[in-house]
Amino acid sequence: MQSNDARLLLHAVVPTLAIGAIAVAVSAVVAGGTGAIGAVIGTALVVLVMGAGLVALQKTAKNLPQLFQMMGLLLYTVQILFVLVFLIVFKDTTLFDTKAFAFTLLGATLVWIAAQTRGHMKAKILYVEPDSAEPKKAETAGSPT
């Protein structure tokens, strides 16, 4: 992972974990232990799904830049489906408070998107790799070097 990719990931993870910690504290006060567990699971789900998506998208941008836009659309669809499956599986759970989970999931997702957008806007990412702009030296067969 390049340094600017790691920076973008870090700029999105830190605020998301901060809002997650606030959500855990509020949920613990409002809904007790199950609320805190729900907030932790909601925060962890956002960090895992969105973080994996960002890493996959950055690898696609580096290796297959022509597929970047299509991969972004596919990635968001897969992320939504993954969260939907998680919600269906844990629909009637008593392990954690579902309202605390849902509000934390929504809040952490919005914070992630805002932080990632801000990180991209502030990043100074080169559009062209400096090494690729140099013309390659012509190699001639049989000429001594």
PDB file of C-alpha atoms in Angstrom:
ATOM      1  CA  MET A   1       0.000   0.000   0.000  1.00  0.00           C
ATOM      2  CA  GLN A   2       1.369   3.371  -0.972  1.00  0.00           C
ATOM      3  CA  SER A   3       1.820   6.048   1.656  1.00  0.00           C
ATOM      4  CA  ASN A   4      -0.992   8.239   0.304  1.00  0.00           C
ATOM      5  CA  ASP A   5      -3.343   5.216   0.310  1.00  0.00           C
ATOM      6  CA  ALA A   6      -2.454   4.472   3.921  1.00  0.00           C
ATOM      7  CA  ARG A   7      -3.003   8.137   4.785  1.00  0.00           C
ATOM      8  CA  LEU A   8      -6.458   8.099   3.183  1.00  0.00           C
ATOM      9  CA  LEU A   9      -7.334   4.963   5.124  1.00  0.00           C
ATOM     10  CA  LEU A  10      -6.042   6.468   8.366  1.00  0.00           C
ATOM     11  CA  HIS A  11      -7.944   9.735   7.788  1.00  0.00           C
ATOM     12  CA  ALA A  12     -11.174   7.744   7.464  1.00  0.00           C
ATOM     13  CA  VAL A  13     -10.589   5.204  10.256  1.00  0.00           C
ATOM     14  CA  VAL A  14      -9.670   7.621  13.059  1.00  0.00           C
ATOM     15  CA  PRO A  15     -12.839   9.781  12.970  1.00  0.00           C
ATOM     16  CA  THR A  16     -14.983   6.680  12.523  1.00  0.00           C
ATOM     17  CA  LEU A  17     -13.470   5.047  15.596  1.00  0.00           C
ATOM     18  CA  ALA A  18     -13.891   8.312  17.526  1.00  0.00           C
ATOM     19  CA  ILE A  19     -17.587   8.529  16.677  1.00  0.00           C
ATOM     20  CA  GLY A  20     -17.845   4.830  17.490  1.00  0.00           C
ATOM     21  CA  ALA A  21     -16.413   5.423  20.961  1.00  0.00           C
ATOM     22  CA  ILE A  22     -18.921   8.222  21.530  1.00  0.00           C
ATOM     23  CA  ALA A  23     -21.722   5.945  20.298  1.00  0.00           C
ATOM     24  CA  VAL A  24     -20.597   3.178  22.672  1.00  0.00           C
ATOM     25  CA  ALA A  25     -20.695   5.585  25.622  1.00  0.00           C
ATOM     26  CA  VAL A  26     -24.104   7.008  24.687  1.00  0.00           C
ATOM     27  CA  SER A  27     -25.537   3.546  23.966  1.00  0.00           C
ATOM     28  CA  ALA A  28     -24.225   2.212  27.268  1.00  0.00           C
ATOM     29  CA  VAL A  29     -25.997   5.024  29.124  1.00  0.00           C
ATOM     30  CA  VAL A  30     -29.235   4.758  27.129  1.00  0.00           C
ATOM     31  CA  ALA A  31     -29.541   0.999  26.539  1.00  0.00           C
ATOM     32  CA  GLY A  32     -27.071  -0.567  28.948  1.00  0.00           C
ATOM     33  CA  GLY A  33     -24.592  -3.300  28.118  1.00  0.00           C
ATOM     34  CA  THR A  34     -26.472  -4.601  25.089  1.00  0.00           C
ATOM     35  CA  GLY A  35     -26.518  -1.083  23.659  1.00  0.00           C
ATOM     36  CA  ALA A  36     -22.761  -0.787  24.076  1.00  0.00           C
ATOM     37  CA  ILE A  37     -22.267  -4.158  22.369  1.00  0.00           C
ATOM     38  CA  GLY A  38     -24.512  -3.056  19.514  1.00  0.00           C
ATOM     39  CA  ALA A  39     -22.520   0.151  19.074  1.00  0.00           C
ATOM     40  CA  VAL A  40     -19.228  -1.744  19.077  1.00  0.00           C
ATOM     41  CA  ILE A  41     -20.516  -4.202  16.473  1.00  0.00           C
ATOM     42  CA  GLY A  42     -21.893  -1.365  14.327  1.00  0.00           C
ATOM     43  CA  THR A  43     -18.594   0.506  14.424  1.00  0.00           C
ATOM     44  CA  ALA A  44     -16.582  -2.634  13.702  1.00  0.00           C
ATOM     45  CA  LEU A  45     -18.827  -3.514  10.767  1.00  0.00           C
ATOM     46  CA  VAL A  46     -18.388  -0.069   9.203  1.00  0.00           C
ATOM     47  CA  VAL A  47     -14.609  -0.080   9.665  1.00  0.00           C
ATOM     48  CA  LEU A  48     -14.260  -3.600   8.239  1.00  0.00           C
ATOM     49  CA  VAL A  49     -16.591  -3.190   5.263  1.00  0.00           C
ATOM     50  CA  MET A  50     -15.565   0.330   4.292  1.00  0.00           C
ATOM     51  CA  GLY A  51     -11.869  -0.294   4.992  1.00  0.00           C
ATOM     52  CA  ALA A  52     -11.791  -3.457   2.903  1.00  0.00           C
ATOM     53  CA  GLY A  53     -13.595  -1.614   0.138  1.00  0.00           C
ATOM     54  CA  LEU A  54     -11.132   1.265   0.159  1.00  0.00           C
ATOM     55  CA  VAL A  55      -8.167  -1.108   0.053  1.00  0.00           C
ATOM     56  CA  ALA A  56      -9.706  -3.106  -2.814  1.00  0.00           C
ATOM     57  CA  LEU A  57     -10.491   0.065  -4.732  1.00  0.00           C
ATOM     58  CA  GLN A  58      -6.964   1.420  -4.299  1.00  0.00           C
ATOM     59  CA  LYS A  59      -5.451  -1.858  -5.523  1.00  0.00           C
ATOM     60  CA  THR A  60      -7.754  -1.788  -8.536  1.00  0.00           C
ATOM     61  CA  ALA A  61      -6.790   1.814  -9.286  1.00  0.00           C
ATOM     62  CA  LYS A  62      -3.117   0.885  -9.224  1.00  0.00           C
ATOM     63  CA  ASN A  63      -3.277  -2.391 -11.160  1.00  0.00           C
ATOM     64  CA  LEU A  64      -6.264  -1.921 -13.481  1.00  0.00           C
ATOM     65  CA  PRO A  65      -7.037   1.801 -13.758  1.00  0.00           C
ATOM     66  CA  GLN A  66      -9.399   1.246 -16.699  1.00  0.00           C
ATOM     67  CA  LEU A  67     -11.729  -0.713 -14.363  1.00  0.00           C
ATOM     68  CA  PHE A  68     -11.712   1.862 -11.565  1.00  0.00           C
ATOM     69  CA  GLN A  69     -15.192   3.329 -12.065  1.00  0.00           C
ATOM     70  CA  MET A  70     -16.843  -0.047 -12.662  1.00  0.00           C
ATOM     71  CA  MET A  71     -15.063  -1.485  -9.627  1.00  0.00           C
ATOM     72  CA  GLY A  72     -16.288   1.427  -7.496  1.00  0.00           C
ATOM     73  CA  LEU A  73     -19.901   0.793  -8.464  1.00  0.00           C
ATOM     74  CA  LEU A  74     -19.519  -2.948  -7.911  1.00  0.00           C
ATOM     75  CA  LEU A  75     -17.822  -2.347  -4.591  1.00  0.00           C
ATOM     76  CA  TYR A  76     -20.604  -0.143  -3.223  1.00  0.00           C
ATOM     77  CA  THR A  77     -23.182  -2.722  -4.321  1.00  0.00           C
ATOM     78  CA  VAL A  78     -21.280  -5.526  -2.576  1.00  0.00           C
ATOM     79  CA  GLN A  79     -20.884  -3.419   0.578  1.00  0.00           C
ATOM     80  CA  ILE A  80     -24.612  -2.711   0.730  1.00  0.00           C
ATOM     81  CA  LEU A  81     -25.447  -6.376   0.130  1.00  0.00           C
ATOM     82  CA  PHE A  82     -22.985  -7.487   2.818  1.00  0.00           C
ATOM     83  CA  VAL A  83     -24.540  -5.155   5.382  1.00  0.00           C
ATOM     84  CA  LEU A  84     -28.020  -6.261   4.274  1.00  0.00           C
ATOM     85  CA  VAL A  85     -27.113  -9.923   4.812  1.00  0.00           C
ATOM     86  CA  PHE A  86     -25.693  -9.049   8.237  1.00  0.00           C
ATOM     87  CA  LEU A  87     -28.925  -7.227   9.118  1.00  0.00           C
ATOM     88  CA  ILE A  88     -31.067 -10.164   7.960  1.00  0.00           C
ATOM     89  CA  VAL A  89     -29.008 -12.704   9.918  1.00  0.00           C
ATOM     90  CA  PHE A  90     -29.109 -10.676  13.147  1.00  0.00           C
ATOM     91  CA  LYS A  91     -32.648  -9.315  12.718  1.00  0.00           C
ATOM     92  CA  ASP A  92     -34.110 -10.918  15.856  1.00  0.00           C
ATOM     93  CA  THR A  93     -30.983 -11.155  17.970  1.00  0.00           C
ATOM     94  CA  THR A  94     -30.874 -10.549  21.696  1.00  0.00           C
ATOM     95  CA  LEU A  95     -27.067 -10.425  21.724  1.00  0.00           C
ATOM     96  CA  PHE A  96     -27.068  -6.649  21.228  1.00  0.00           C
ATOM     97  CA  ASP A  97     -29.490  -3.730  21.067  1.00  0.00           C
ATOM     98  CA  THR A  98     -30.527  -3.387  17.433  1.00  0.00           C
ATOM     99  CA  LYS A  99     -31.443   0.306  17.705  1.00  0.00           C
ATOM    100  CA  ALA A 100     -28.033   1.220  19.102  1.00  0.00           C
ATOM    101  CA  PHE A 101     -26.460  -0.922  16.385  1.00  0.00           C
ATOM    102  CA  ALA A 102     -28.505   0.744  13.631  1.00  0.00           C
ATOM    103  CA  PHE A 103     -27.865   4.317  14.766  1.00  0.00           C
ATOM    104  CA  THR A 104     -24.157   3.610  15.201  1.00  0.00           C
ATOM    105  CA  LEU A 105     -23.992   1.929  11.791  1.00  0.00           C
ATOM    106  CA  LEU A 106     -25.627   4.941  10.162  1.00  0.00           C
ATOM    107  CA  GLY A 107     -23.571   7.529  12.035  1.00  0.00           C
ATOM    108  CA  ALA A 108     -20.261   5.739  11.526  1.00  0.00           C
ATOM    109  CA  THR A 109     -20.972   5.272   7.808  1.00  0.00           C
ATOM    110  CA  LEU A 110     -21.739   8.965   7.360  1.00  0.00           C
ATOM    111  CA  VAL A 111     -18.603   9.943   9.284  1.00  0.00           C
ATOM    112  CA  TRP A 112     -16.509   7.498   7.203  1.00  0.00           C
ATOM    113  CA  ILE A 113     -17.840   8.943   3.930  1.00  0.00           C
ATOM    114  CA  ALA A 114     -17.294  12.538   5.074  1.00  0.00           C
ATOM    115  CA  ALA A 115     -13.774  11.790   6.344  1.00  0.00           C
ATOM    116  CA  GLN A 116     -12.852   9.886   3.192  1.00  0.00           C
ATOM    117  CA  THR A 117     -14.157  12.731   1.023  1.00  0.00           C
ATOM    118  CA  ARG A 118     -12.195  15.277   3.047  1.00  0.00           C
ATOM    119  CA  GLY A 119      -9.078  13.109   2.829  1.00  0.00           C
ATOM    120  CA  HIS A 120      -9.350  12.847  -0.948  1.00  0.00           C
ATOM    121  CA  MET A 121      -9.885  16.585  -1.292  1.00  0.00           C
ATOM    122  CA  LYS A 122      -6.837  17.418   0.842  1.00  0.00           C
ATOM    123  CA  ALA A 123      -4.552  14.735  -0.629  1.00  0.00           C
ATOM    124  CA  LYS A 124      -2.019  15.818  -3.174  1.00  0.00           C
ATOM    125  CA  ILE A 125      -2.163  12.776  -5.431  1.00  0.00           C
ATOM    126  CA  LEU A 126      -0.289  12.885  -8.708  1.00  0.00           C
ATOM    127  CA  TYR A 127      -2.383  12.175 -11.765  1.00  0.00           C
ATOM    128  CA  VAL A 128       0.616  10.945 -13.728  1.00  0.00           C
ATOM    129  CA  GLU A 129       3.444   8.864 -12.333  1.00  0.00           C
ATOM    130  CA  PRO A 130       6.657  10.906 -12.801  1.00  0.00           C
ATOM    131  CA  ASP A 131       8.637   7.836 -13.923  1.00  0.00           C
ATOM    132  CA  SER A 132       6.165   6.985 -16.681  1.00  0.00           C
ATOM    133  CA  ALA A 133       6.512  10.448 -18.274  1.00  0.00           C
ATOM    134  CA  GLU A 134      10.161   9.886 -19.195  1.00  0.00           C
ATOM    135  CA  PRO A 135      10.685   8.516 -22.702  1.00  0.00           C
ATOM    136  CA  LYS A 136      12.281   5.103 -22.760  1.00  0.00           C
ATOM    137  CA  LYS A 137      15.669   4.774 -24.362  1.00  0.00           C
ATOM    138  CA  ALA A 138      15.577   2.913 -27.643  1.00  0.00           C
ATOM    139  CA  GLU A 139      17.381  -0.364 -27.501  1.00  0.00           C
ATOM    140  CA  THR A 140      19.097  -1.474 -30.631  1.00  0.00           C
ATOM    141  CA  ALA A 141      20.068  -5.052 -31.177  1.00  0.00           C
ATOM    142  CA  GLY A 142      23.757  -5.707 -31.631  1.00  0.00           C
ATOM    143  CA  SER A 143      25.006  -2.259 -30.649  1.00  0.00           C
ATOM    144  CA  PRO A 144      27.652  -2.258 -27.936  1.00  0.00           C
ATOM    145  CA  THR A 145      26.879  -0.308 -24.806  1.00  0.00           C
TER     146      THR A 145
END
